[in-house]
Coordinates of N, CA and C in Angstrom, one line a residue:
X1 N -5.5 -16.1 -17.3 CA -5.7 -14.8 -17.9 C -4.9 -14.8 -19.2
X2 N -5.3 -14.3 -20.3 CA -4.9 -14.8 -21.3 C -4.0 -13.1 -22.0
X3 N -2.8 -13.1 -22.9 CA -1.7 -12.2 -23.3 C -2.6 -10.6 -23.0
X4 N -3.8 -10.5 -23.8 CA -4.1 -8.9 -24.0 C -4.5 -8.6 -22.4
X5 N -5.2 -9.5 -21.8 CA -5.3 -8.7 -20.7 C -4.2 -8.5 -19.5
X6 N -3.2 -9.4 -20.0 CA -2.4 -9.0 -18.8 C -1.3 -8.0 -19.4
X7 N -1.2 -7.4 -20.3 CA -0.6 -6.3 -20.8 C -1.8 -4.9 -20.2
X8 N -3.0 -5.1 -20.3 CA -4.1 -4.2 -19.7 C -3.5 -3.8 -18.3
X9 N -2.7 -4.8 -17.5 CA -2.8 -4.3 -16.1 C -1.7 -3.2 -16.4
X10 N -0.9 -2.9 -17.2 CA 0.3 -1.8 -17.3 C -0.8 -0.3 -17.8
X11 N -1.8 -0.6 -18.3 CA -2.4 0.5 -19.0 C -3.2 0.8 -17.5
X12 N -3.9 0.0 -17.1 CA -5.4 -0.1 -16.2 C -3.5 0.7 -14.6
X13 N -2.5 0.7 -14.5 CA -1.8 1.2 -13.3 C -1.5 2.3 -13.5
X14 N -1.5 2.4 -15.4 CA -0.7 3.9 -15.7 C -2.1 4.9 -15.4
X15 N -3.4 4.5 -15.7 CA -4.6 5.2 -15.4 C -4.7 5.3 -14.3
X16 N -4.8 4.7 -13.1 CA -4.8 4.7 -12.0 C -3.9 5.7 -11.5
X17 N -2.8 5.8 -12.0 CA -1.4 7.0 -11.6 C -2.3 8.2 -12.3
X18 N -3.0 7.9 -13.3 CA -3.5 9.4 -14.2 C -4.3 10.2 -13.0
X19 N -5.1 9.3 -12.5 CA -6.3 9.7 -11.9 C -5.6 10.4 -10.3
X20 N -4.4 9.1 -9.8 CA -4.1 10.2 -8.3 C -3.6 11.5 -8.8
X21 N -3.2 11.8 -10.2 CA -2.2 12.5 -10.4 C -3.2 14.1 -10.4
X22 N -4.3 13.9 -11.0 CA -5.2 14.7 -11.2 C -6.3 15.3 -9.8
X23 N -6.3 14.2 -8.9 CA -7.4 13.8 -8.2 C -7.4 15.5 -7.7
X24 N -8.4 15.9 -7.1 CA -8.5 17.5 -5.9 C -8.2 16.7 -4.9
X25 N -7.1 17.9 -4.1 CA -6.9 17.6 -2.8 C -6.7 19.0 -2.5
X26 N -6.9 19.3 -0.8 CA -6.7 20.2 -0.2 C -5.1 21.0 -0.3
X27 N -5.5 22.6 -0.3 CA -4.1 22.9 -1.0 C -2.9 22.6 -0.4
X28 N -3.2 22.8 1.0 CA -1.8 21.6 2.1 C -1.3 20.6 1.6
X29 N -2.3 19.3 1.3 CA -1.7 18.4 0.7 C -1.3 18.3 -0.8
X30 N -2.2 19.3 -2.0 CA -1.9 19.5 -3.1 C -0.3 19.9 -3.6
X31 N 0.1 20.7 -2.9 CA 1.5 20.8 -3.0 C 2.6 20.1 -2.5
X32 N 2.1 18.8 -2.1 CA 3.0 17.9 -1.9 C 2.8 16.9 -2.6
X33 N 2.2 16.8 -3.8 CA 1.4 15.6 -4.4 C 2.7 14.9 -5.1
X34 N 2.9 13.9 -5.0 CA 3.9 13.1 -5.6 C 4.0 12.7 -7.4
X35 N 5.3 13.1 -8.0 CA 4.5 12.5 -9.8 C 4.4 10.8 -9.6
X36 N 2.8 10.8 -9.6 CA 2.6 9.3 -9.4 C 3.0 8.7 -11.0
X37 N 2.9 9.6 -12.2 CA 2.7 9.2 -13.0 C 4.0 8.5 -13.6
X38 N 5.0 9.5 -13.5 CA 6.2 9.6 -13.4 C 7.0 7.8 -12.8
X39 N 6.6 7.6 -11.3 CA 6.8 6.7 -10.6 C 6.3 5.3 -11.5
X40 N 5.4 5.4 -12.0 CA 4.4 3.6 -12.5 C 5.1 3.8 -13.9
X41 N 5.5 5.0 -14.2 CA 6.2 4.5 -16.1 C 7.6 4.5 -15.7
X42 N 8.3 4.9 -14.7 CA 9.5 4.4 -14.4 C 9.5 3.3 -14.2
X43 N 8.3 2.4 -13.2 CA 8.7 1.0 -13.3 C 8.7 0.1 -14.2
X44 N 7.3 0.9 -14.9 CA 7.3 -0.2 -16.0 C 8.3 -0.3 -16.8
X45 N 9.1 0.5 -17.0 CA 10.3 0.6 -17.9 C 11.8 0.3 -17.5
X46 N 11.6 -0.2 -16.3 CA 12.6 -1.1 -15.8 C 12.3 -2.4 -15.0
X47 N 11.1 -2.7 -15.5 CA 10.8 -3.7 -15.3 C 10.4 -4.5 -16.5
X48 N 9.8 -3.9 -17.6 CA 9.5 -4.2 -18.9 C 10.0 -3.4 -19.7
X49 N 10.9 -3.1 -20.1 CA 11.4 -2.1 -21.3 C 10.8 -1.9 -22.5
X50 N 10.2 -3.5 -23.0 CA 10.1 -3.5 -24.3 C 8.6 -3.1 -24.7
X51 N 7.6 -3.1 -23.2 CA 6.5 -2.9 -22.9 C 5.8 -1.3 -22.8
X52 N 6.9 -0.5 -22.0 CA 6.8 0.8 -21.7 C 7.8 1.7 -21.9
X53 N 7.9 2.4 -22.3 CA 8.9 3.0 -22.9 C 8.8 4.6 -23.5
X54 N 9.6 5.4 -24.1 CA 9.9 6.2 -24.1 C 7.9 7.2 -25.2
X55 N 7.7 6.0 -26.3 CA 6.3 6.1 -26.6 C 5.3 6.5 -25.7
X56 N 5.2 5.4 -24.7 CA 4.1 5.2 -23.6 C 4.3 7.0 -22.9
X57 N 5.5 7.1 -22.6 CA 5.6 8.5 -21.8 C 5.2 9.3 -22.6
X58 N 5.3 10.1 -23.6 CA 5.0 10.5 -24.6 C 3.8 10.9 -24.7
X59 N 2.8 9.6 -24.7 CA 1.4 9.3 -25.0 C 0.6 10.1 -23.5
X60 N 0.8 9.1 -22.5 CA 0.8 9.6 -21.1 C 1.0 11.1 -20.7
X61 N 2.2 12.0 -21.4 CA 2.2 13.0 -21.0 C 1.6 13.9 -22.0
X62 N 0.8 13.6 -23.1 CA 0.1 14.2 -23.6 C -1.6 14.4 -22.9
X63 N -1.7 12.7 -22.6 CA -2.8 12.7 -21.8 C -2.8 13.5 -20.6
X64 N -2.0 13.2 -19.6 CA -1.8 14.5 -18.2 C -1.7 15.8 -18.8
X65 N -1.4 16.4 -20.0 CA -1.5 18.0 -20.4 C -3.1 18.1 -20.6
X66 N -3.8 17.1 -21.2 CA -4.6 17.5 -21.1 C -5.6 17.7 -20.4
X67 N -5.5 16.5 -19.4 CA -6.0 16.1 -18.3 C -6.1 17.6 -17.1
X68 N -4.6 18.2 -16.9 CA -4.6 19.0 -15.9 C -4.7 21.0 -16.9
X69 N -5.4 20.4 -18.6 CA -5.6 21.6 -18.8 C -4.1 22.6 -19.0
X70 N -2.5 22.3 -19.1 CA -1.7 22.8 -19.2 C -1.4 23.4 -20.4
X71 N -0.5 23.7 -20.8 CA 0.6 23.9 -22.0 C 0.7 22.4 -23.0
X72 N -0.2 21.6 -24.4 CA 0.0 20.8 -24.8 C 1.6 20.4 -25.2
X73 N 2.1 19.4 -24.8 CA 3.6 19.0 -24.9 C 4.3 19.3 -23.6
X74 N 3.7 20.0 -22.8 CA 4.8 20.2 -21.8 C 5.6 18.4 -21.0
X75 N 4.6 18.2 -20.4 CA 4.6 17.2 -19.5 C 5.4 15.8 -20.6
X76 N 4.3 16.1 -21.7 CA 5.2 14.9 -22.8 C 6.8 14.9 -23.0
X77 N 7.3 16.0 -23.2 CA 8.5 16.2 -23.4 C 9.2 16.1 -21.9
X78 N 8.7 16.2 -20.8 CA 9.8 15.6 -19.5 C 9.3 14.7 -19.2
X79 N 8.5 13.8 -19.4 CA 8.4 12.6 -19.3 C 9.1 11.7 -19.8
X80 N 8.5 12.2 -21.2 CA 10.2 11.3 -22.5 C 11.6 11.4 -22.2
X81 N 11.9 12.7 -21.4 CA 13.0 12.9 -21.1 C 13.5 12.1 -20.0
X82 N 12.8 11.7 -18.7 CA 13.0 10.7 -17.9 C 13.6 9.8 -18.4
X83 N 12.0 9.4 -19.2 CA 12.1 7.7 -19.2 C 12.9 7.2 -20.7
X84 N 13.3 8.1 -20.9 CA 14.7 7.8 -21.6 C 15.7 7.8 -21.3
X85 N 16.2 8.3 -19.9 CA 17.1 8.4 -19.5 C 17.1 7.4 -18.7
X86 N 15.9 6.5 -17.7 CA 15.8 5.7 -17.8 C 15.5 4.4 -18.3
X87 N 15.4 4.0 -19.8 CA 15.7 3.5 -20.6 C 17.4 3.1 -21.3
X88 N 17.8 4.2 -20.9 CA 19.5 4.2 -21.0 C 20.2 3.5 -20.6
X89 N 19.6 3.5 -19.0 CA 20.4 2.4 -18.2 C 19.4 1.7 -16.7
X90 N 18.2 1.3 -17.5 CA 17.5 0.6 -17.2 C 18.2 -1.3 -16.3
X91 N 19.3 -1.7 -16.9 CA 20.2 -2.8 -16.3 C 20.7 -2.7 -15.4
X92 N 21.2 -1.2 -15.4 CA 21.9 -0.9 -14.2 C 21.1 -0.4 -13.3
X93 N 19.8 0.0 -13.2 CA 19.2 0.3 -12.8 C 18.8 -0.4 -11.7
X94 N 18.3 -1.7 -12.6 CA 17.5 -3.0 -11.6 C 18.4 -3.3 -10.8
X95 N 19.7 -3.3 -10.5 CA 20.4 -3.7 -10.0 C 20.7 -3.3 -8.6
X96 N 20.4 -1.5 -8.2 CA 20.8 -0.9 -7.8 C 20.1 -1.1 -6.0
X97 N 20.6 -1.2 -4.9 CA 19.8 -0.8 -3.7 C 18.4 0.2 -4.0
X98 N 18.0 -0.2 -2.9 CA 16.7 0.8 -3.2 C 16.5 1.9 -2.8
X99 N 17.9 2.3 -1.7 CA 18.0 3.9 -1.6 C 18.7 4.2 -2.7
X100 N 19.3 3.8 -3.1 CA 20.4 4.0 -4.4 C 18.7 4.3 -5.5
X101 N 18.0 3.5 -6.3 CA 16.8 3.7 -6.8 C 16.3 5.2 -6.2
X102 N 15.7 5.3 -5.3 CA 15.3 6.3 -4.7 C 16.1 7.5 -4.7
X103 N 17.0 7.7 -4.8 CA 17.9 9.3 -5.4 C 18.1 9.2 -6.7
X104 N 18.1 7.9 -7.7 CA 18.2 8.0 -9.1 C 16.3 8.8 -9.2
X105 N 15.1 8.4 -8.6 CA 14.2 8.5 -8.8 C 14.0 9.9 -8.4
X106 N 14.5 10.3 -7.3 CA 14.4 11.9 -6.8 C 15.3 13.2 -8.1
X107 N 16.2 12.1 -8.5 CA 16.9 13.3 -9.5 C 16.1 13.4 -11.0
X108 N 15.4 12.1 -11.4 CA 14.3 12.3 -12.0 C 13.5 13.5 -12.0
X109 N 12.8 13.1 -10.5 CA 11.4 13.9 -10.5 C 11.9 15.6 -10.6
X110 N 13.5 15.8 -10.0 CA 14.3 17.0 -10.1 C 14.0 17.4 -11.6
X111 N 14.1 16.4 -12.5 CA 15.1 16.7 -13.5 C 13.6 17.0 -14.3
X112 N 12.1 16.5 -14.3 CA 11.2 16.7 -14.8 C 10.4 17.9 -14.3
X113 N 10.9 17.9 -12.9 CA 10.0 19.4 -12.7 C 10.9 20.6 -13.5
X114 N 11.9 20.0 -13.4 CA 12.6 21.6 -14.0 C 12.7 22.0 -15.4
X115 N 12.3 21.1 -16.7 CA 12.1 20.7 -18.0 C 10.2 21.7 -17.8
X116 N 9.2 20.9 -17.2 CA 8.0 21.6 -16.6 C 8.3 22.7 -17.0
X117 N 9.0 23.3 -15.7 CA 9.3 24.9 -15.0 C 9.7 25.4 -16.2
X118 N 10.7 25.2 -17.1 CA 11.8 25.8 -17.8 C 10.6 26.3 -19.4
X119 N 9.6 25.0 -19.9 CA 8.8 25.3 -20.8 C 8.0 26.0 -20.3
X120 N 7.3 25.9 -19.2 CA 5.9 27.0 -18.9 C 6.7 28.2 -18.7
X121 N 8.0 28.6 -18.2 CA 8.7 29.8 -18.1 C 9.0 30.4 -19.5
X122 N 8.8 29.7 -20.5 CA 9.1 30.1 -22.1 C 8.0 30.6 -22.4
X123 N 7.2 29.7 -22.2 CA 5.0 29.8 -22.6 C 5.0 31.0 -22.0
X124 N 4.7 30.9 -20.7 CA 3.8 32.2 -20.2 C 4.8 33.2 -19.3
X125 N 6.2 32.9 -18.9 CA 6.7 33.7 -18.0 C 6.7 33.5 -16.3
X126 N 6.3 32.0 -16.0 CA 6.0 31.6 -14.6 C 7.2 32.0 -13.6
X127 N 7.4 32.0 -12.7 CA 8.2 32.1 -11.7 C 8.4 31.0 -11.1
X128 N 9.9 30.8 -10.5 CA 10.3 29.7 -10.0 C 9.9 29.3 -8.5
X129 N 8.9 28.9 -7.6 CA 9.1 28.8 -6.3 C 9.8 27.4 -5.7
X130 N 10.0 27.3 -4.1 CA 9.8 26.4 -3.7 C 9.0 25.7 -3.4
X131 N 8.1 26.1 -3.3 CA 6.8 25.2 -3.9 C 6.4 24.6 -4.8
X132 N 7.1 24.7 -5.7 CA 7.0 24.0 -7.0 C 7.9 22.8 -7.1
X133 N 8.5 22.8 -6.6 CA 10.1 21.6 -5.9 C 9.5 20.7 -4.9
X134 N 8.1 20.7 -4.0 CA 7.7 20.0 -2.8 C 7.3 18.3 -3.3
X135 N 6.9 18.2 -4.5 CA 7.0 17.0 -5.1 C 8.1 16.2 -5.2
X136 N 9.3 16.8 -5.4 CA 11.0 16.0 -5.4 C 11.0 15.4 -3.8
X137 N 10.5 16.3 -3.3 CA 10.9 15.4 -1.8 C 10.1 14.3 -1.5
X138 N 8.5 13.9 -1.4 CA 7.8 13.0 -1.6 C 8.1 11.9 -2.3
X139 N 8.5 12.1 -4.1 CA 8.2 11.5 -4.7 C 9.2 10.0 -4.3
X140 N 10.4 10.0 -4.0 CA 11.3 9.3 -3.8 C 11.0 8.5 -3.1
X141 N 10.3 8.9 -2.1 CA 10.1 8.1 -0.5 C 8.9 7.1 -0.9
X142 N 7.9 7.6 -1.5 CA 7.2 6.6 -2.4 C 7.7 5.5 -3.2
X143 N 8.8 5.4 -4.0 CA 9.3 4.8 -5.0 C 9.4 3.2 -3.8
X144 N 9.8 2.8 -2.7 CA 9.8 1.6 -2.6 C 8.2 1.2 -2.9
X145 N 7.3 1.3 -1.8 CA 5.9 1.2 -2.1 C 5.4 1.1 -3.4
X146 N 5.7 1.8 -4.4 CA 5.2 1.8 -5.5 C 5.7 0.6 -6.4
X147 N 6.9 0.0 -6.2 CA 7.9 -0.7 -6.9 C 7.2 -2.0 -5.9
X148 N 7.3 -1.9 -4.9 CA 6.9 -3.5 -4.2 C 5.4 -3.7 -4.6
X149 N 4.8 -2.9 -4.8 CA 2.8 -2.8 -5.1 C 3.1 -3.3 -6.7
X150 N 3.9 -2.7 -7.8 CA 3.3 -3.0 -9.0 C 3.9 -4.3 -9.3
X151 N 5.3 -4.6 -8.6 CA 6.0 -5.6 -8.4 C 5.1 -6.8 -8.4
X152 N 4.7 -7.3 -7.3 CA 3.6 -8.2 -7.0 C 2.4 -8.2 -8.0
X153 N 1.7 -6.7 -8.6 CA 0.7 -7.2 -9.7 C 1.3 -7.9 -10.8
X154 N 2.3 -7.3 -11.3 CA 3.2 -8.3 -12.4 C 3.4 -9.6 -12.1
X155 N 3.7 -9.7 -10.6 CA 3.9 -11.5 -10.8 C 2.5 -11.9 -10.9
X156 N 1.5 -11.5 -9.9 CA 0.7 -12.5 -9.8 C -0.4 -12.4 -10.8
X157 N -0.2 -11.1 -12.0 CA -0.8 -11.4 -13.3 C 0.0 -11.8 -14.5
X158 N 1.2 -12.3 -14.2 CA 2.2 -12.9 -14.8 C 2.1 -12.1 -16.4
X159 N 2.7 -10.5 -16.0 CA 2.9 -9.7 -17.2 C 4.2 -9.6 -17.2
X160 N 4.5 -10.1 -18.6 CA 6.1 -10.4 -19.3 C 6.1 -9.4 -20.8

């Protein structure tokens, strides 16, 4: 497989996150929906820095605003906000156990819902629930799965 398309597989995983991210689900499960998107540009960015990065989130969270029809910029600006923070200390990152990962990853998804919450509370006046928080709990518990799945497509499409 030759350089452009194995850079494709980082775009062809971040779409695939676009799509669970968007997908209908029943409202039981909709309120537990995990930020997939959030999860696949974390890895890529500690897995490839030079690949995915604070841009890519940017781009991505413009796409998901429009995608879920929101506030244009919301989602872009706590995305960039993440994965800049994970870009920061991306070294120390890799390094970390994987429950250690998984509470860096839950304080993330904390730290983007409440950037979310904080601009759509400026926009229109929303209210805070705990329902709106049911994603922090999910999303973490995912992070191994997600990291051992994209893990393996990177080696075995040998994206550097």
């Amino acid at each position: 497989m030759d350089k452009p398309q194995r850079y494709g597989i980082i775009w062809i995983s971040i779409l695939i996150a676009l799509f669970l991210q968007i997908m209908p689900l029943p409202q039981l499960v909709a309120d537990w929906r995990p930020d997939w998107v959030m999860l696949v540009l974390a890895y890529w960015t500690l897995a490839l820095p030079h690949r995915a990065g604070i841009l890519t989130a940017f781009v991505v969270g413009l796409l998901l605003d429009v995608l879920l029809g929101a506030t244009l910029g919301v989602r872009s600006l706590a995305l960039s906000v993440v994965i800049y923070l994970v870009v920061l200390q991306y070294q120390k990152l890799r390094h970390f156990a994987w429950v250690q990962q998984m509470s860096v990853i839950a304080m993330l998804s904390l730290l983007s819902h409440l950037l979310v919450f904080w601009a759509e509370y400026l926009h229109s006046g929303v209210q805070l629930s705990w329902e709106y928080l049911k994603p922090v709990v999910i999303t973490p518990l995912l992070w191994p799965w997600v990291f051992w799945l994209l893990r393996r497509t990177r080696r075995h499409y040998k994206v550097k």
